mmCIF file of C-alpha atoms in Angstrom:
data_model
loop_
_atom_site.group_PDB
_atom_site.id
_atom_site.type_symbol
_atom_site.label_atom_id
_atom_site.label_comp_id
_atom_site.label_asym_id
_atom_site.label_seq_id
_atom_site.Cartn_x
_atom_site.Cartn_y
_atom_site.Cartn_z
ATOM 1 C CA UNK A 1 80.403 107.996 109.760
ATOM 2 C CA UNK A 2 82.153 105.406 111.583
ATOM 3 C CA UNK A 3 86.347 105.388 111.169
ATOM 4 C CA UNK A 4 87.856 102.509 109.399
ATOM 5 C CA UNK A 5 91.171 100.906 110.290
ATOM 6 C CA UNK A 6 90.721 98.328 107.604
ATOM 7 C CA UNK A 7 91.879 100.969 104.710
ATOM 8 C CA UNK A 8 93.292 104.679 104.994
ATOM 9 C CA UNK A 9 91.270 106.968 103.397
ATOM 10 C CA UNK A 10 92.714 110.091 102.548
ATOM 11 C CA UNK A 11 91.665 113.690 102.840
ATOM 12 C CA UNK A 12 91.916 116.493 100.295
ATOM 13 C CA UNK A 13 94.929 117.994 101.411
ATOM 14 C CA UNK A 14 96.704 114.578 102.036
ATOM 15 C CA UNK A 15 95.928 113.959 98.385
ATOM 16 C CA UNK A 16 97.485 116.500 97.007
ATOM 17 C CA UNK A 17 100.231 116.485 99.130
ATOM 18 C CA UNK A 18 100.887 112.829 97.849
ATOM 19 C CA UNK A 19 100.363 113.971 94.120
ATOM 20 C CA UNK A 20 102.779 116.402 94.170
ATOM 21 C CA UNK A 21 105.409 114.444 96.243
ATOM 22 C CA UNK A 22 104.715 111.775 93.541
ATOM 23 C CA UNK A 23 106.019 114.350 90.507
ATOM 24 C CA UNK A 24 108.706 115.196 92.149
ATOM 25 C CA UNK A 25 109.974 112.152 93.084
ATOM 26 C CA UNK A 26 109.641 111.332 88.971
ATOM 27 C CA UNK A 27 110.786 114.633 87.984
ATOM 28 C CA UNK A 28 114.234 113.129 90.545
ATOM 29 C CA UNK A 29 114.120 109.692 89.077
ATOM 30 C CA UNK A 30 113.901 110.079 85.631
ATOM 31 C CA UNK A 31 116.679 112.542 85.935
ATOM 32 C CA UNK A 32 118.773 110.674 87.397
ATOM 33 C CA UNK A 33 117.782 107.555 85.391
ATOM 34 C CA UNK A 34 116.383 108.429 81.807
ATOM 35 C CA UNK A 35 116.253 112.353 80.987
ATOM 36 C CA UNK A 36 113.627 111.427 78.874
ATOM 37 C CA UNK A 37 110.185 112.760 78.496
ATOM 38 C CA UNK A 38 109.025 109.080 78.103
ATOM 39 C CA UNK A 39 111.060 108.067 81.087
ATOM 40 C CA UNK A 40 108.946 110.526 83.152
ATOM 41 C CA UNK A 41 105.919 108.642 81.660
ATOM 42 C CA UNK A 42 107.185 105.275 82.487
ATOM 43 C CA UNK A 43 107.811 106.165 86.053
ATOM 44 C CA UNK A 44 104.701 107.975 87.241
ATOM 45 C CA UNK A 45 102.726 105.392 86.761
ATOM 46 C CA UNK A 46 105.006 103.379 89.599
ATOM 47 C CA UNK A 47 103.783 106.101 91.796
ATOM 48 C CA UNK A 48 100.358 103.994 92.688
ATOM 49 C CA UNK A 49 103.009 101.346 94.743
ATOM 50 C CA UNK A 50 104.143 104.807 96.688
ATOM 51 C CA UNK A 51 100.647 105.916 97.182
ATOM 52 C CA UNK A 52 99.868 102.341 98.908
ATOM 53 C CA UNK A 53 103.114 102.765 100.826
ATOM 54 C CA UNK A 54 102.181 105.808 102.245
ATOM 55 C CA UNK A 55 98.159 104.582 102.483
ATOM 56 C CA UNK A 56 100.097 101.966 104.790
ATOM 57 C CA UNK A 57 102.107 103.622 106.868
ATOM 58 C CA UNK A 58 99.621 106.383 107.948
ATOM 59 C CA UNK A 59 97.123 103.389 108.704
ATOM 60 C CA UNK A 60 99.867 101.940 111.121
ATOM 61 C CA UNK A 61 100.276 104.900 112.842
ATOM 62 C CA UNK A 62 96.547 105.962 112.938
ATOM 63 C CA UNK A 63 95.949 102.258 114.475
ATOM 64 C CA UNK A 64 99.237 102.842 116.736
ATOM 65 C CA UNK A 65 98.067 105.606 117.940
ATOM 66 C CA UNK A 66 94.469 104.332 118.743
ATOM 67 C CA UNK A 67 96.392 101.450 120.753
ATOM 68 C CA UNK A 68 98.378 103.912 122.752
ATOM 69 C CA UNK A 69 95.727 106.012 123.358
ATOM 70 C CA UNK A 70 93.158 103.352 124.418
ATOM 71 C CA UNK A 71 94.907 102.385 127.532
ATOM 72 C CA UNK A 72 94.639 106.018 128.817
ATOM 73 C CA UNK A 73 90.975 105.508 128.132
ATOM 74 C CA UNK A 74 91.233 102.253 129.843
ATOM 75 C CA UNK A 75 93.296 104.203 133.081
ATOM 76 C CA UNK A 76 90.409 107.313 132.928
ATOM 77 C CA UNK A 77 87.429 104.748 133.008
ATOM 78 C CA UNK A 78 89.221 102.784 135.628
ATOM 79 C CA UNK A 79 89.618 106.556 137.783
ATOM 80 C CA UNK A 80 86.154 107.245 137.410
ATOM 81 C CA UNK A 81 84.688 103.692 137.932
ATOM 82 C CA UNK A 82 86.589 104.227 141.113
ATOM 83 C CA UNK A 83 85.129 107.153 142.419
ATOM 84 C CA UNK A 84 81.451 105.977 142.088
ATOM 85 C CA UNK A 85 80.730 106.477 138.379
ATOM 86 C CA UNK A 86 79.471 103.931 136.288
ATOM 87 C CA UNK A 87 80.491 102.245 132.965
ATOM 88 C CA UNK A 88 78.274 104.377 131.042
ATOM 89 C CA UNK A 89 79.135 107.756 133.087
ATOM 90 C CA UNK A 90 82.495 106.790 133.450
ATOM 91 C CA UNK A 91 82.921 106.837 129.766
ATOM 92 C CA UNK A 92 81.768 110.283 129.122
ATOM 93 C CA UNK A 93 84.352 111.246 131.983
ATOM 94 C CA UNK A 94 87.285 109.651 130.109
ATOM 95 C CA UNK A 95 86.105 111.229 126.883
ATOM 96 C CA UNK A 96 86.401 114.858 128.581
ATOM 97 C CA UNK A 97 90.078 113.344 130.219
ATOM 98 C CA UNK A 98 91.289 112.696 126.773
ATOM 99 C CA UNK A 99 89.732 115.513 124.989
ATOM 100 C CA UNK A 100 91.799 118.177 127.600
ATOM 101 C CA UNK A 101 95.368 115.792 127.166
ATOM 102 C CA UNK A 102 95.193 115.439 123.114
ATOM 103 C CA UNK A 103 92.338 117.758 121.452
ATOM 104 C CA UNK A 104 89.260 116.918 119.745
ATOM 105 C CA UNK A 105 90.542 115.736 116.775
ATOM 106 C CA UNK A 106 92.901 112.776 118.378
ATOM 107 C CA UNK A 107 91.013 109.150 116.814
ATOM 108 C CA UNK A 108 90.734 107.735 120.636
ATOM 109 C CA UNK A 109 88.732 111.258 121.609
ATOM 110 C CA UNK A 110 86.459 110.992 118.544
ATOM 111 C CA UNK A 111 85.397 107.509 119.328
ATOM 112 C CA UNK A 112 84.595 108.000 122.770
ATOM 113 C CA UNK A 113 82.739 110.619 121.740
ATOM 114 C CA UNK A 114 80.883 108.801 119.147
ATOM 115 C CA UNK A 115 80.354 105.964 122.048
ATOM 116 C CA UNK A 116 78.783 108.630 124.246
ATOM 117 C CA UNK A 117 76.676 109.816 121.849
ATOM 118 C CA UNK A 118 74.936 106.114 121.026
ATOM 119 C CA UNK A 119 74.927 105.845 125.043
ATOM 120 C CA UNK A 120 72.207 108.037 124.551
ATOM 121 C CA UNK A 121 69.829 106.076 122.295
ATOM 122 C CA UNK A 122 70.563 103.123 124.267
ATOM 123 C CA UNK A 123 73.391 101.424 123.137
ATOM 124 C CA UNK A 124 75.360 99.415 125.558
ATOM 125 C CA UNK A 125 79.328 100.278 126.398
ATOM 126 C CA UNK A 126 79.960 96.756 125.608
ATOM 127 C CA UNK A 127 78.232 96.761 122.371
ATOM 128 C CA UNK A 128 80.177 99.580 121.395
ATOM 129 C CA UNK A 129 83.927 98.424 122.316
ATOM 130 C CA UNK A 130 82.786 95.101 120.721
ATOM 131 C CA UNK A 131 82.045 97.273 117.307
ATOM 132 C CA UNK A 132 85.458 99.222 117.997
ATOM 133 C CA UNK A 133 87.654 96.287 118.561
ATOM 134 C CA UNK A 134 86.023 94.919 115.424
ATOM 135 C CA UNK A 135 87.405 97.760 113.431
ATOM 136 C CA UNK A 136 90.741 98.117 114.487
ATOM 137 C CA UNK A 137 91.108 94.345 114.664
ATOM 138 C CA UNK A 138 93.278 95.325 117.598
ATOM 139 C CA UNK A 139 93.344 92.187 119.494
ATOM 140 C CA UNK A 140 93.424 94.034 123.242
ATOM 141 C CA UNK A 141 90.728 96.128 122.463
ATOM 142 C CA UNK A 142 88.476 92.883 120.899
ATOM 143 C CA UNK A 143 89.753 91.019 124.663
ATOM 144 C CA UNK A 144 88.544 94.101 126.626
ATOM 145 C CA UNK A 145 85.082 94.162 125.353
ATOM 146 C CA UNK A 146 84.818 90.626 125.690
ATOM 147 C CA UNK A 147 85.498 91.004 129.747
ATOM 148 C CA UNK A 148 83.779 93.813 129.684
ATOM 149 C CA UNK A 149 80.649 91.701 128.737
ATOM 150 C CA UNK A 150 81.664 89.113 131.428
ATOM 151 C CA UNK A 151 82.219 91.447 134.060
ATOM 152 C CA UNK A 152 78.690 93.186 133.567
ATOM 153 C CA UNK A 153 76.589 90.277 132.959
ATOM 154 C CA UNK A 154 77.980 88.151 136.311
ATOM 155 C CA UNK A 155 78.448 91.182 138.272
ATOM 156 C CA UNK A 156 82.009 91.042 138.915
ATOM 157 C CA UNK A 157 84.643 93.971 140.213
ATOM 158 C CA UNK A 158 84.586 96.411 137.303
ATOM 159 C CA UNK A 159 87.323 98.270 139.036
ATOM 160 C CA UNK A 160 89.638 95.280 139.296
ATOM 161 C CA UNK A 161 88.829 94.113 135.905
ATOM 162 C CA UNK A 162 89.938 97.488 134.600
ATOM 163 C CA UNK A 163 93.119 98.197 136.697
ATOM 164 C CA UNK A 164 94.191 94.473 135.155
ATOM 165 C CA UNK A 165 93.640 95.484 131.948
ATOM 166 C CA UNK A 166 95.296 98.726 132.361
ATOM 167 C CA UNK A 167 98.544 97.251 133.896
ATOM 168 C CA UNK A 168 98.285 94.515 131.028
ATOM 169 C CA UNK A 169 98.096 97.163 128.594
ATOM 170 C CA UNK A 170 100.794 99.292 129.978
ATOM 171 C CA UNK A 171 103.439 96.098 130.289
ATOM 172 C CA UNK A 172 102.707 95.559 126.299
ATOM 173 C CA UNK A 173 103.028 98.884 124.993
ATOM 174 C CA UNK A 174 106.025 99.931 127.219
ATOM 175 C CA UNK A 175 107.980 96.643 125.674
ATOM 176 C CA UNK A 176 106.495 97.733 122.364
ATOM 177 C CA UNK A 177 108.046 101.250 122.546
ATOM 178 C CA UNK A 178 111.558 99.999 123.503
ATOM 179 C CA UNK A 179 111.434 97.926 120.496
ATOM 180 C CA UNK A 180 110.871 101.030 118.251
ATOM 181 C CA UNK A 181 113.392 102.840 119.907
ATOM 182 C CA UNK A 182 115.800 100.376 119.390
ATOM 183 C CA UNK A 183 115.132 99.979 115.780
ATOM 184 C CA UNK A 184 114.786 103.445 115.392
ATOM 185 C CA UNK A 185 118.635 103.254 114.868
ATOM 186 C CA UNK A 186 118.203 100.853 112.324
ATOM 187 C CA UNK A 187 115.305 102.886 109.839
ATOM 188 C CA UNK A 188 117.899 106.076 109.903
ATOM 189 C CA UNK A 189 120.624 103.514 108.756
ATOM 190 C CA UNK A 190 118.037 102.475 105.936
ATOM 191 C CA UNK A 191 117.039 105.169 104.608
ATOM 192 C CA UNK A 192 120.715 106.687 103.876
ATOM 193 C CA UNK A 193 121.381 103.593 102.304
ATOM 194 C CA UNK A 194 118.663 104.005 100.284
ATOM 195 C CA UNK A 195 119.735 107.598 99.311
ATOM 196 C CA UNK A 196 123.346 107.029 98.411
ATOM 197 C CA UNK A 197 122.862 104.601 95.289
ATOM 198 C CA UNK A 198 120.753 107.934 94.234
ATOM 199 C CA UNK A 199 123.744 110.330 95.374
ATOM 200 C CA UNK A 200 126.228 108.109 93.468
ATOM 201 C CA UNK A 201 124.537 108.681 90.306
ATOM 202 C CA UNK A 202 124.510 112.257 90.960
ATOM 203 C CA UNK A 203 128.475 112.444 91.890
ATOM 204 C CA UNK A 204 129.258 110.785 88.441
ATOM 205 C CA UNK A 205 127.014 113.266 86.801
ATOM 206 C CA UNK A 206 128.780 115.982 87.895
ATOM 207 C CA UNK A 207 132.131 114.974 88.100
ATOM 208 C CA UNK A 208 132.526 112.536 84.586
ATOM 209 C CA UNK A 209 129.158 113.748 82.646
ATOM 210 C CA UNK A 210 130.789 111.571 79.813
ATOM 211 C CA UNK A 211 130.773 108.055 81.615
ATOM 212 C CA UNK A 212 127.199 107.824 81.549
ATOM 213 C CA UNK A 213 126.611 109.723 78.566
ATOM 214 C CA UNK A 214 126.043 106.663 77.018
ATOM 215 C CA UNK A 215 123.327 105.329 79.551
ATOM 216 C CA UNK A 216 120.992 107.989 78.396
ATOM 217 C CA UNK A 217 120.994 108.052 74.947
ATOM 218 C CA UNK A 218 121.246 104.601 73.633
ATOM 219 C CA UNK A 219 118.494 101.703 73.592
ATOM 220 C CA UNK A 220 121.518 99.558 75.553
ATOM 221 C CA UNK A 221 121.315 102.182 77.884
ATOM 222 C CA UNK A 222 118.537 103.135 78.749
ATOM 223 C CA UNK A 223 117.622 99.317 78.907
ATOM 224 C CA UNK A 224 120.653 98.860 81.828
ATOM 225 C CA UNK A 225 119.406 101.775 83.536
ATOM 226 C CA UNK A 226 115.725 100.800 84.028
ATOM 227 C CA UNK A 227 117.099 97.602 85.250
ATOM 228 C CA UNK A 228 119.137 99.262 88.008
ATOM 229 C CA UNK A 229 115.788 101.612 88.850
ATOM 230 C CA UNK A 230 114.106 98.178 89.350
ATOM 231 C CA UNK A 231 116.596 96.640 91.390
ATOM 232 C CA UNK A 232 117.012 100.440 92.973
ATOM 233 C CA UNK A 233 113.220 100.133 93.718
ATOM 234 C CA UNK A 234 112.674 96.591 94.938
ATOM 235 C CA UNK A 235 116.204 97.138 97.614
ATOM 236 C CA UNK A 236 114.164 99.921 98.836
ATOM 237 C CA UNK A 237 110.629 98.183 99.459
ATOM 238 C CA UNK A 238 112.603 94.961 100.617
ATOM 239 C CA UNK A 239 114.289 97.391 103.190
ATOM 240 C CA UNK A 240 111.600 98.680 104.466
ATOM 241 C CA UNK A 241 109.864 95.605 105.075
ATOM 242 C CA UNK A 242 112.757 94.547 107.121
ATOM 243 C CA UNK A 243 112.871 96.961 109.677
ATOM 244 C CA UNK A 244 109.084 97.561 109.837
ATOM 245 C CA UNK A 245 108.814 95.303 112.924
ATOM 246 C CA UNK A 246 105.476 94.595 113.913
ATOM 247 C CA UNK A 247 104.982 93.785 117.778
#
């Protein structure tokens, strides 16, 4: 079965790490905003938004990580193209070069495996990277098959062709890594600030249980402080989206 990059799917494990992250982020929030039994069931039902969240954010990196990983596929097909291999050989030779640098289960390893395998009943490379960068929707990859295609049906310089690509590649994703570095900065900031709204509410709880005495057991209450876990939730999505930079 092919890997999708259209929609995370996730597995067993990942599940029910994300259901029990899910209770006890309400068991956290409904402390600190309701105490309530039916506070707790008025707040796990918000945990579907942190299940796409997450669903999100592990398909960015699983794509990310395709990206980065396809231009050392590109630089091992280029090698072996090089030496006298061709496209279809060449292929199997970067599968093996990625498989001994990241492990059989990396995504970039599993697809050139998947790709040798359908070399075998007679599928063409260029047919394959086509289906690949159809996918991932991962505009480079979609480009490469497309001169892929070019180069083999006018018989032009494979080896050139892939050496451009590969210093192409290599220009965009250093530039791309900067970026994250530099706004790597900038997500730490974020999430503290997120945190200390929550830590505030916890230093009053401690320190002058009586000031918000009144938050938790009155309809006034309770009414104020599901309007502050709203506008608690929505700064927290809204920051997010601001320093999730896409290059």
């Amino acid at each position: 079965m092919k890997q999708r990059y259209d929609r995370y799917v996730f597995s067993a494990r990942e599940w029910t790490y994300i259901a029990l992250q899910i209770i006890a982020l309400s068991l956290i929030l409904n402390y600190l905003f309701y105490r309530s039994i039916w506070g707790m069931l008025l707040i796990l039902p918000a945990g579907w938004i942190y299940l796409k969240e997450q669903q999100r954010r592990k398909l960015r990196i699983l794509r990310q990580k395709l990206y980065y990983h396809f231009k050392d596929a590109v630089s091992a097909l280029h090698t072996a193209i090089r030496t006298g291999y061709s496209l279809e050989n060449a292929l199997h030779e970067a599968y093996l070069d990625l498989l001994h640098t990241y492990g059989k289960s990396d995504v970039m390893v599993r697809e050139l495996h998947a790709m040798y395998n359908q070399i075998q009943l007679k599928v063409s490379v260029e047919d394959l990277f086509t289906d690949l960068g159809s996918r991932s929707r991962i505009e480079d990859i979609e480009t490469f098959a497309h001169v892929i295609r070019i180069a083999k049906r006018t018989g032009g310089n494979l080896n050139q062709v892939l050496q451009d690509i590969w210093r192409t590649l290599s220009e965009k994703i250093d530039t791309k890594q900067e970026i994250d570095a530099g706004i790597a900065a900038k997500k730490y900031e974020q999430t503290i600030m997120s945190l200390m709204p929550a830590g505030i509410i916890l230093y009053l709880q401690f320190t002058f249980p009586s000031l918000l005495s009144e938050m938790y057991t009155t309809p006034i209450g309770r009414i104020v402080m599901s309007m502050c876990l709203a506008v608690y939730g929505a700064a927290y999505l809204l920051g997010t989206k601001i320093v999730d930079i896409e290059v």
